[in-house]
Structure formats: C-alpha cells, structure tokens
Coordinates of C-alpha atoms in Angstrom, one line a residue:
M1 CA 71.3 -148.5 81.0
N2 CA 71.0 -151.6 78.8
Q3 CA 67.8 -150.2 77.1
I4 CA 69.6 -146.9 76.2
L5 CA 72.5 -149.0 74.6
Y6 CA 70.0 -151.4 72.7
A7 CA 67.9 -148.1 71.6
G8 CA 71.0 -146.3 70.4
A9 CA 72.8 -149.2 68.5
I10 CA 69.6 -150.3 66.8
G11 CA 68.6 -146.8 65.6
L12 CA 72.1 -146.4 64.2
F13 CA 72.1 -149.8 62.4
L14 CA 68.9 -149.2 61.0
T15 CA 69.7 -145.8 59.4
L16 CA 73.1 -146.9 58.5
I17 CA 71.7 -149.8 56.2
G18 CA 68.2 -148.3 55.5
T19 CA 69.0 -144.8 54.3
P20 CA 70.7 -146.0 50.9
L21 CA 67.6 -148.2 50.2
L22 CA 65.4 -144.9 50.7
I23 CA 67.7 -142.9 48.4
K24 CA 67.3 -145.6 45.7
L25 CA 63.6 -145.6 46.1
L26 CA 63.2 -141.8 46.1
A27 CA 65.6 -141.4 43.2
R28 CA 63.7 -143.9 41.2
K29 CA 60.4 -142.1 41.9
G30 CA 62.1 -138.9 41.0
Y31 CA 61.6 -137.1 44.5
G32 CA 64.3 -134.6 44.4
Q33 CA 65.0 -131.4 46.2
F34 CA 63.7 -128.1 44.9
I35 CA 66.5 -125.4 45.2
R36 CA 65.7 -121.7 45.4
D37 CA 67.1 -119.5 42.7
D38 CA 68.0 -116.7 45.1
G39 CA 70.1 -119.0 47.4
P40 CA 73.9 -119.3 47.3
R41 CA 75.4 -120.3 43.9
G42 CA 77.0 -123.4 45.4
H43 CA 73.5 -125.0 46.1
A44 CA 72.3 -125.1 42.5
G45 CA 74.2 -128.5 42.3
K46 CA 72.1 -130.1 44.9
R47 CA 69.0 -129.9 42.9
G48 CA 67.2 -133.2 42.4
T49 CA 69.0 -134.8 45.3
P50 CA 66.5 -137.1 47.0
T51 CA 64.5 -135.5 49.9
M52 CA 62.0 -136.5 52.6
G53 CA 64.9 -138.4 54.3
G54 CA 63.4 -138.0 57.7
I55 CA 61.4 -141.1 56.7
A56 CA 64.6 -143.2 57.6
F57 CA 65.2 -142.0 61.0
I58 CA 61.6 -141.7 61.9
L59 CA 61.0 -145.1 61.2
A60 CA 64.4 -146.1 62.7
T61 CA 63.5 -144.6 66.1
L62 CA 60.1 -146.1 66.3
V63 CA 61.5 -149.5 65.4
A64 CA 64.5 -149.1 67.7
Y65 CA 62.2 -148.1 70.9
A66 CA 59.8 -151.1 70.1
A67 CA 62.7 -153.5 69.7
T68 CA 64.4 -152.3 72.9
K69 CA 61.1 -153.1 74.8
V70 CA 60.9 -156.6 73.3
I71 CA 64.3 -157.3 74.1
T72 CA 64.6 -156.0 77.5
G73 CA 61.1 -157.2 78.4
E74 CA 60.4 -153.7 79.6
S75 CA 56.8 -152.1 79.1
P76 CA 56.6 -148.7 77.1
T77 CA 55.6 -145.6 79.2
Y78 CA 53.2 -142.8 78.4
P79 CA 56.0 -140.0 78.2
G80 CA 58.0 -142.2 75.9
F81 CA 54.9 -142.9 73.8
L82 CA 53.9 -139.3 73.7
V83 CA 57.4 -137.8 72.4
L84 CA 57.3 -140.6 69.7
F85 CA 53.8 -139.6 69.0
L86 CA 54.8 -136.0 68.8
M87 CA 57.7 -136.9 66.5
A88 CA 55.7 -139.0 64.2
G89 CA 52.7 -136.6 63.9
M90 CA 55.1 -133.5 63.1
G91 CA 56.7 -135.9 60.5
V92 CA 53.5 -136.3 58.8
V93 CA 52.8 -132.6 58.4
G94 CA 56.2 -132.2 57.1
F95 CA 55.9 -135.4 54.6
L96 CA 52.6 -134.0 53.2
D97 CA 54.7 -130.4 52.7
D98 CA 57.4 -132.4 50.9
Y99 CA 55.1 -134.5 48.8
I100 CA 53.1 -131.4 47.6
K101 CA 56.5 -129.7 46.8
I102 CA 57.6 -132.6 44.8
V103 CA 54.7 -134.4 43.2
K104 CA 52.5 -131.2 42.7
R105 CA 55.7 -129.1 41.6
R106 CA 54.5 -126.3 44.1
S107 CA 57.5 -125.0 45.6
L108 CA 55.9 -123.7 48.8
G109 CA 54.2 -127.0 49.6
L110 CA 51.3 -127.0 51.9
R111 CA 49.5 -123.6 52.1
A112 CA 50.8 -121.8 55.2
G113 CA 47.3 -122.3 57.1
A114 CA 47.2 -125.8 56.1
K115 CA 50.6 -126.4 57.3
M116 CA 50.0 -124.5 60.6
A117 CA 46.7 -126.2 61.2
G118 CA 48.4 -129.7 60.9
Q119 CA 51.2 -128.7 63.4
L120 CA 48.4 -127.2 65.9
I121 CA 46.4 -130.3 65.7
V122 CA 49.3 -132.8 66.5
G123 CA 50.6 -130.3 69.2
I124 CA 47.0 -129.8 70.9
V125 CA 46.7 -133.7 71.0
F126 CA 50.1 -134.1 72.5
A127 CA 49.4 -131.3 75.2
L128 CA 46.2 -132.5 76.2
L129 CA 47.3 -136.2 76.6
A130 CA 50.5 -135.3 78.5
I131 CA 48.5 -133.8 81.4
R132 CA 46.6 -137.0 81.7
F133 CA 47.5 -140.5 82.8
A134 CA 48.7 -140.0 86.0
D135 CA 50.7 -142.7 87.7
D136 CA 50.3 -144.2 91.1
R137 CA 52.4 -141.2 92.6
G138 CA 50.0 -138.8 90.8
Q139 CA 52.8 -137.6 88.3
T140 CA 51.5 -137.0 84.8
P141 CA 53.8 -137.1 81.5
A142 CA 54.0 -133.2 81.8
S143 CA 53.8 -130.6 84.3
L144 CA 51.4 -127.7 84.7
K145 CA 54.3 -125.7 86.0
V146 CA 56.9 -123.9 83.9
S147 CA 60.4 -125.6 84.0
F148 CA 64.2 -124.7 83.7
V149 CA 66.2 -127.6 85.2
T150 CA 63.1 -128.6 87.1
D151 CA 59.6 -127.2 88.0
F152 CA 59.2 -123.7 89.5
G153 CA 56.7 -121.1 89.9
W154 CA 52.9 -121.3 90.0
T155 CA 50.6 -123.8 88.2
I156 CA 49.7 -122.2 84.9
G157 CA 46.5 -124.2 84.4
P158 CA 45.8 -126.3 81.7
V159 CA 44.6 -123.7 79.0
L160 CA 47.8 -121.8 79.3
F161 CA 49.9 -125.2 79.5
V162 CA 48.7 -126.0 76.0
V163 CA 49.5 -122.6 74.8
W164 CA 52.7 -122.7 76.2
A165 CA 53.4 -126.3 74.9
L166 CA 52.1 -125.3 71.4
F167 CA 54.7 -122.3 71.4
M168 CA 57.3 -124.7 72.1
I169 CA 56.5 -127.2 69.5
L170 CA 56.0 -124.7 66.7
A171 CA 59.3 -122.8 67.8
M172 CA 61.4 -125.8 67.7
S173 CA 60.0 -127.5 64.6
N174 CA 60.3 -124.6 62.6
G175 CA 63.8 -123.8 64.2
V176 CA 65.1 -127.1 63.1
N177 CA 63.6 -126.5 59.7
L178 CA 65.3 -123.2 59.3
T179 CA 68.6 -124.8 60.3
D180 CA 68.4 -127.5 57.8
G181 CA 69.9 -125.5 55.1
L182 CA 73.2 -127.1 54.7
D183 CA 74.6 -130.6 54.4
G184 CA 74.5 -132.5 57.9
L185 CA 73.9 -129.1 59.8
A186 CA 70.6 -130.0 61.4
T187 CA 71.2 -133.5 61.9
G188 CA 74.7 -133.2 63.6
A189 CA 73.4 -130.4 65.8
S190 CA 70.2 -132.8 66.5
V191 CA 72.7 -135.6 67.6
M192 CA 74.3 -133.5 70.1
V193 CA 71.1 -132.3 71.8
F194 CA 69.8 -135.8 71.8
G195 CA 73.0 -137.0 73.5
G196 CA 72.2 -134.3 76.3
Y197 CA 68.7 -135.5 76.8
T198 CA 70.2 -139.0 77.0
F199 CA 72.3 -138.0 79.7
I200 CA 69.5 -135.8 81.6
G201 CA 67.1 -138.6 81.4
L202 CA 69.7 -141.2 82.9
W203 CA 70.8 -138.6 85.6
Q204 CA 66.9 -137.8 86.5
F205 CA 66.2 -141.6 86.9
Q206 CA 69.3 -142.2 89.2
N207 CA 68.0 -139.3 91.3
S208 CA 64.2 -139.8 90.7
C209 CA 61.8 -139.4 93.8
A210 CA 60.5 -142.8 92.7
N211 CA 63.6 -144.1 94.0
A212 CA 63.6 -141.8 97.2
L213 CA 64.3 -145.0 99.6
E214 CA 67.5 -145.8 97.8
L215 CA 68.9 -142.2 97.7
T216 CA 71.4 -140.9 100.3
D217 CA 69.6 -137.5 100.1
P218 CA 65.8 -138.1 99.5
A219 CA 65.0 -134.4 99.8
S220 CA 66.9 -133.7 96.6
C221 CA 65.2 -136.1 94.5
I222 CA 63.8 -135.1 91.0
E223 CA 60.3 -135.4 90.4
V224 CA 59.9 -136.5 86.7
R225 CA 57.7 -139.5 85.6
D226 CA 59.7 -142.3 83.7
P227 CA 62.9 -140.5 83.0
L228 CA 64.7 -143.6 82.1
D229 CA 62.1 -144.3 79.1
L230 CA 62.6 -140.5 77.9
A231 CA 66.6 -141.4 78.0
V232 CA 65.8 -144.4 75.9
V233 CA 63.7 -142.4 73.2
A234 CA 66.5 -139.7 73.2
A235 CA 69.2 -142.5 72.7
A236 CA 67.0 -144.0 69.7
L237 CA 66.8 -140.6 68.1
M238 CA 70.6 -140.0 68.6
G239 CA 71.6 -143.3 67.2
A240 CA 69.2 -143.0 64.3
C241 CA 70.2 -139.4 63.5
F242 CA 73.9 -140.5 63.7
G243 CA 73.3 -143.2 61.1
F244 CA 71.6 -140.9 58.7
L245 CA 74.2 -138.4 59.1
W246 CA 76.6 -140.7 57.2
W247 CA 74.4 -140.3 54.2
N248 CA 73.5 -136.5 54.9
T249 CA 76.8 -135.2 55.4
S250 CA 78.7 -133.2 52.8
P251 CA 78.1 -134.1 49.6
A252 CA 74.8 -135.0 51.0
K253 CA 73.3 -138.1 49.1
I254 CA 69.7 -137.3 50.9
F255 CA 68.1 -134.4 52.6
M256 CA 65.7 -135.0 55.5
G257 CA 63.2 -132.4 54.0
D258 CA 60.5 -130.9 56.2
T259 CA 59.4 -134.5 57.0
G260 CA 62.5 -134.9 59.2
S261 CA 63.0 -131.4 60.4
L262 CA 59.7 -130.9 61.7
A263 CA 59.8 -134.4 63.5
L264 CA 63.1 -133.5 65.1
G265 CA 61.7 -130.3 66.4
G266 CA 58.7 -131.9 67.8
A267 CA 60.8 -134.6 69.5
L268 CA 63.0 -132.0 70.9
A269 CA 60.0 -130.0 72.5
G270 CA 58.4 -133.2 73.6
L271 CA 61.6 -134.2 75.3
A272 CA 61.9 -131.1 77.1
I273 CA 58.2 -130.7 78.3
C274 CA 58.2 -134.3 79.6
S275 CA 61.7 -134.0 81.3
R276 CA 60.7 -130.7 83.0
T277 CA 63.4 -128.9 81.3
E278 CA 61.4 -126.5 79.0
L279 CA 63.4 -123.1 79.2
L280 CA 66.7 -125.0 79.4
L281 CA 66.1 -126.4 75.9
A282 CA 66.8 -122.8 74.7
V283 CA 70.3 -123.3 75.9
L284 CA 70.7 -127.0 74.9
G285 CA 69.5 -126.2 71.5
G286 CA 71.1 -122.7 71.1
L287 CA 72.2 -123.0 67.5
F288 CA 68.3 -123.6 66.3
V289 CA 67.6 -120.5 68.6
L290 CA 70.4 -118.4 67.0
I291 CA 69.4 -119.3 63.6
T292 CA 65.8 -118.5 64.2
M293 CA 66.6 -115.2 65.7
S294 CA 68.6 -114.3 62.6
V295 CA 65.6 -114.7 60.4
V296 CA 63.4 -112.6 62.9
I297 CA 66.0 -110.0 63.1
Q298 CA 66.1 -109.9 59.3
V299 CA 62.6 -109.6 58.7
G300 CA 62.0 -107.2 61.3
S301 CA 64.8 -105.1 60.2
F302 CA 63.6 -104.9 56.7
K303 CA 59.8 -104.0 57.6
L304 CA 61.1 -101.4 59.9
T305 CA 63.9 -99.7 58.1
G306 CA 64.0 -101.4 54.8
K307 CA 67.5 -102.5 55.3
R308 CA 69.0 -106.1 55.8
V309 CA 71.3 -106.8 58.7
F310 CA 72.6 -110.1 57.0
R311 CA 73.5 -110.6 53.6
M312 CA 71.0 -113.6 53.6
A313 CA 69.0 -115.3 56.4
P314 CA 69.0 -117.8 57.8
L315 CA 72.4 -117.0 59.4
Q316 CA 74.3 -119.9 57.8
H317 CA 73.6 -118.6 54.3
H318 CA 75.0 -115.2 55.4
F319 CA 78.5 -116.8 55.9
E320 CA 78.3 -118.7 52.7
L321 CA 77.7 -115.4 51.0
K322 CA 80.6 -114.0 53.0
G323 CA 82.9 -116.7 51.2
W324 CA 83.0 -119.4 53.8
S325 CA 82.9 -123.0 52.2
E326 CA 79.9 -124.9 53.2
V327 CA 81.7 -127.5 55.1
L328 CA 83.5 -124.7 57.3
V329 CA 80.1 -123.2 58.2
V330 CA 78.6 -126.5 59.2
V331 CA 81.8 -127.4 61.4
R332 CA 81.9 -124.0 63.0
F333 CA 78.2 -124.3 63.6
W334 CA 78.4 -127.7 65.0
T335 CA 81.2 -126.2 67.4
I336 CA 78.5 -123.6 68.7
Q337 CA 76.0 -126.3 69.3
G338 CA 78.5 -128.4 71.2
I339 CA 79.4 -125.6 73.5
C340 CA 75.6 -125.0 74.0
V341 CA 75.1 -128.6 74.9
I342 CA 78.0 -128.5 77.4
A343 CA 76.6 -125.2 78.9
G344 CA 73.1 -126.7 79.2
L345 CA 74.3 -129.8 80.9
G346 CA 76.4 -127.6 83.2
L347 CA 73.3 -125.5 84.0
F348 CA 71.4 -128.7 84.7
Y349 CA 73.8 -130.1 87.1
A350 CA 74.3 -126.8 89.0
G351 CA 70.5 -126.3 89.2
W352 CA 70.3 -129.7 90.8
A353 CA 73.2 -129.4 93.0
A354 CA 71.7 -126.2 94.4
S355 CA 68.4 -127.7 95.0

C-alpha cells in the first residue's frame, strides 16, 4: 500500500511543479497547437497554445515509479516495466508526430504509414516480451488466453496473442487520441480509469494465488503476475495525470498532444493485458470506446449513404455544434466516464465473487 501512495503522490507533485516549466520552454520555442479551420469556432482562440504536454506526465510517471522503488527498497517487476515501456514507446511515436506538425509546419504530422509502423513496432516488442520471463510459478506478464475479469477460453497461441495485443494497443491509443479534443477531457477521463486499475491491482494482490496459503479460500485466488506493481504503475499514472489536469483544464495552458494521448492509450492497453482484464477495458474506458465508435459510424454512414449522422465527429464536437459550452461537454462526458468505471469495477467484483 505504501508503494501506491508514494507513486501517486510523487507523480502528482512532479506534474504540478514540472508542467509550468514545460509550458515556458515550449512557448519560448514556439511549439504551439495547430487548430483545424473546419472545427468549432470557439477553438480558434486555442491556436498557439503549447502542445506536447504529454512529456510532463510521461517523465513524471517514470520518475515516480523509480523513486518509489528506491524509497521502499522494492525491486521493479517485468509487468511494471513492460507497461512503462509501452507507455514511453507510444509516447515517442506521438512526439515525432507532434514535432513534425509544429517544426515542419505539416498539419498531418507523420505520414499515416510511418505513424502506424511506429505503433506496430512498439506494440509487437511489448507483446513478444509480455509472453516471456516466466516467474518461479510459471506466470508470464501476459497470458495467451483472452480475458474479461480473468482468463477464460482456450489458449490462442503466440501469433494470435500478438495480433490481439496490437488490436488493443492501437484501439486504445487512437481512442484516447480522438477523445483529446477538449480542454481536460482525455486527461480527466484517464485519471478515472487509472484509479480503477489501481483498485483492481490492489484487489488482485490481496487475492493472488501467490498468497494462496494466506487466503481463507485459496480456491478462489486470482492468477496474475505481480498485480501490486501494476497498481503502483497505475497510481503513478493517475497522480501524474491529475497534476497535469491542473494546467490542462479549461482554459488549457497546455495540450498533451499525440505525445500524451498515444502514451496514455498504450498504458491503458498494457495494464489491461497484464492484469488479465482485456475485455473489461471496453467498459472501464467506455468513454474512449463511445467516442471512437462515433467516428466509425460517421465515416461508415458517409461512405455508404453520403449522409452524416453527427454534425461533426468525434462526438464531443457534435455537442459543441449543438450549442453546448466546452465546459458543459467535458463535465457531462466525465460523468459518463465515471459511470463506466463504476460499472467496470462492479463487473470485476461480481466476476471475482462468482468464481
């Protein structure tokens, strides 16, 4: 429990004091946000706001995790390291995209093929490493079975696992990227999901099969490798994003950019894969799924019928064009995300209790 408190507190402190320093640095270099001309009119005033703010919470998370291990004397684990690797690797891809947009004055950033290639390389390395490094009980960081609140079904094999892991990583990283359209929206939603994974990791640790001799009902133990360290990573991310939200909320002084959104999506996918809650992530991160589906529906409808379902996609911009203020959209979408996390944790507990 001390590790979780240290990680969250250090992550929060670092982004609270570090983000304004990053804002000054980015502003001095002129690294400002590009704003689309076809977006809501209220967004025009955001042009030039410093972006690539994801650097702040990526570094804060990494330092918070390392500092927690030094303070407590605990050793890092492979699952914790892999989730952090996935977060940082996706963040590097996002950083390159942001950098090209700003410095090269190319609004689309990385070419689509190059961006996809970067995500695939990071995702494949993560997936291949996640099914190696078994502990003395034979548990690897990830399982070759699909999971909901725990593993179920048949083993899908390493090839299909890599494909499945890539799908999750790409879906979540791009889902967070689509959600990052309003001040504080993606950051606040991510804080809630990371809070949910902090709880899940702690619960799994208390009921882990590694502690089976200490449990009152060993038959109902949870088979996850190093769940406490996953909770530490989630807490560091939650604290770092919470501190960043202070500067990212309306009116935002800094945007996370693709640097931040791809990193957060990667971290969410990594936590789900390593905690054996892959399908549950669709509930816990329900807002990201909803916003992604709005884009899929919009594109599909336009290609098939020539008509648009929404005034604009992603979904948050549809409500802006209907006359909702930006703050109103953000608060109501946060409410939806909070309900999703509560529902996800309820399903997690119900699934554990029924096992």
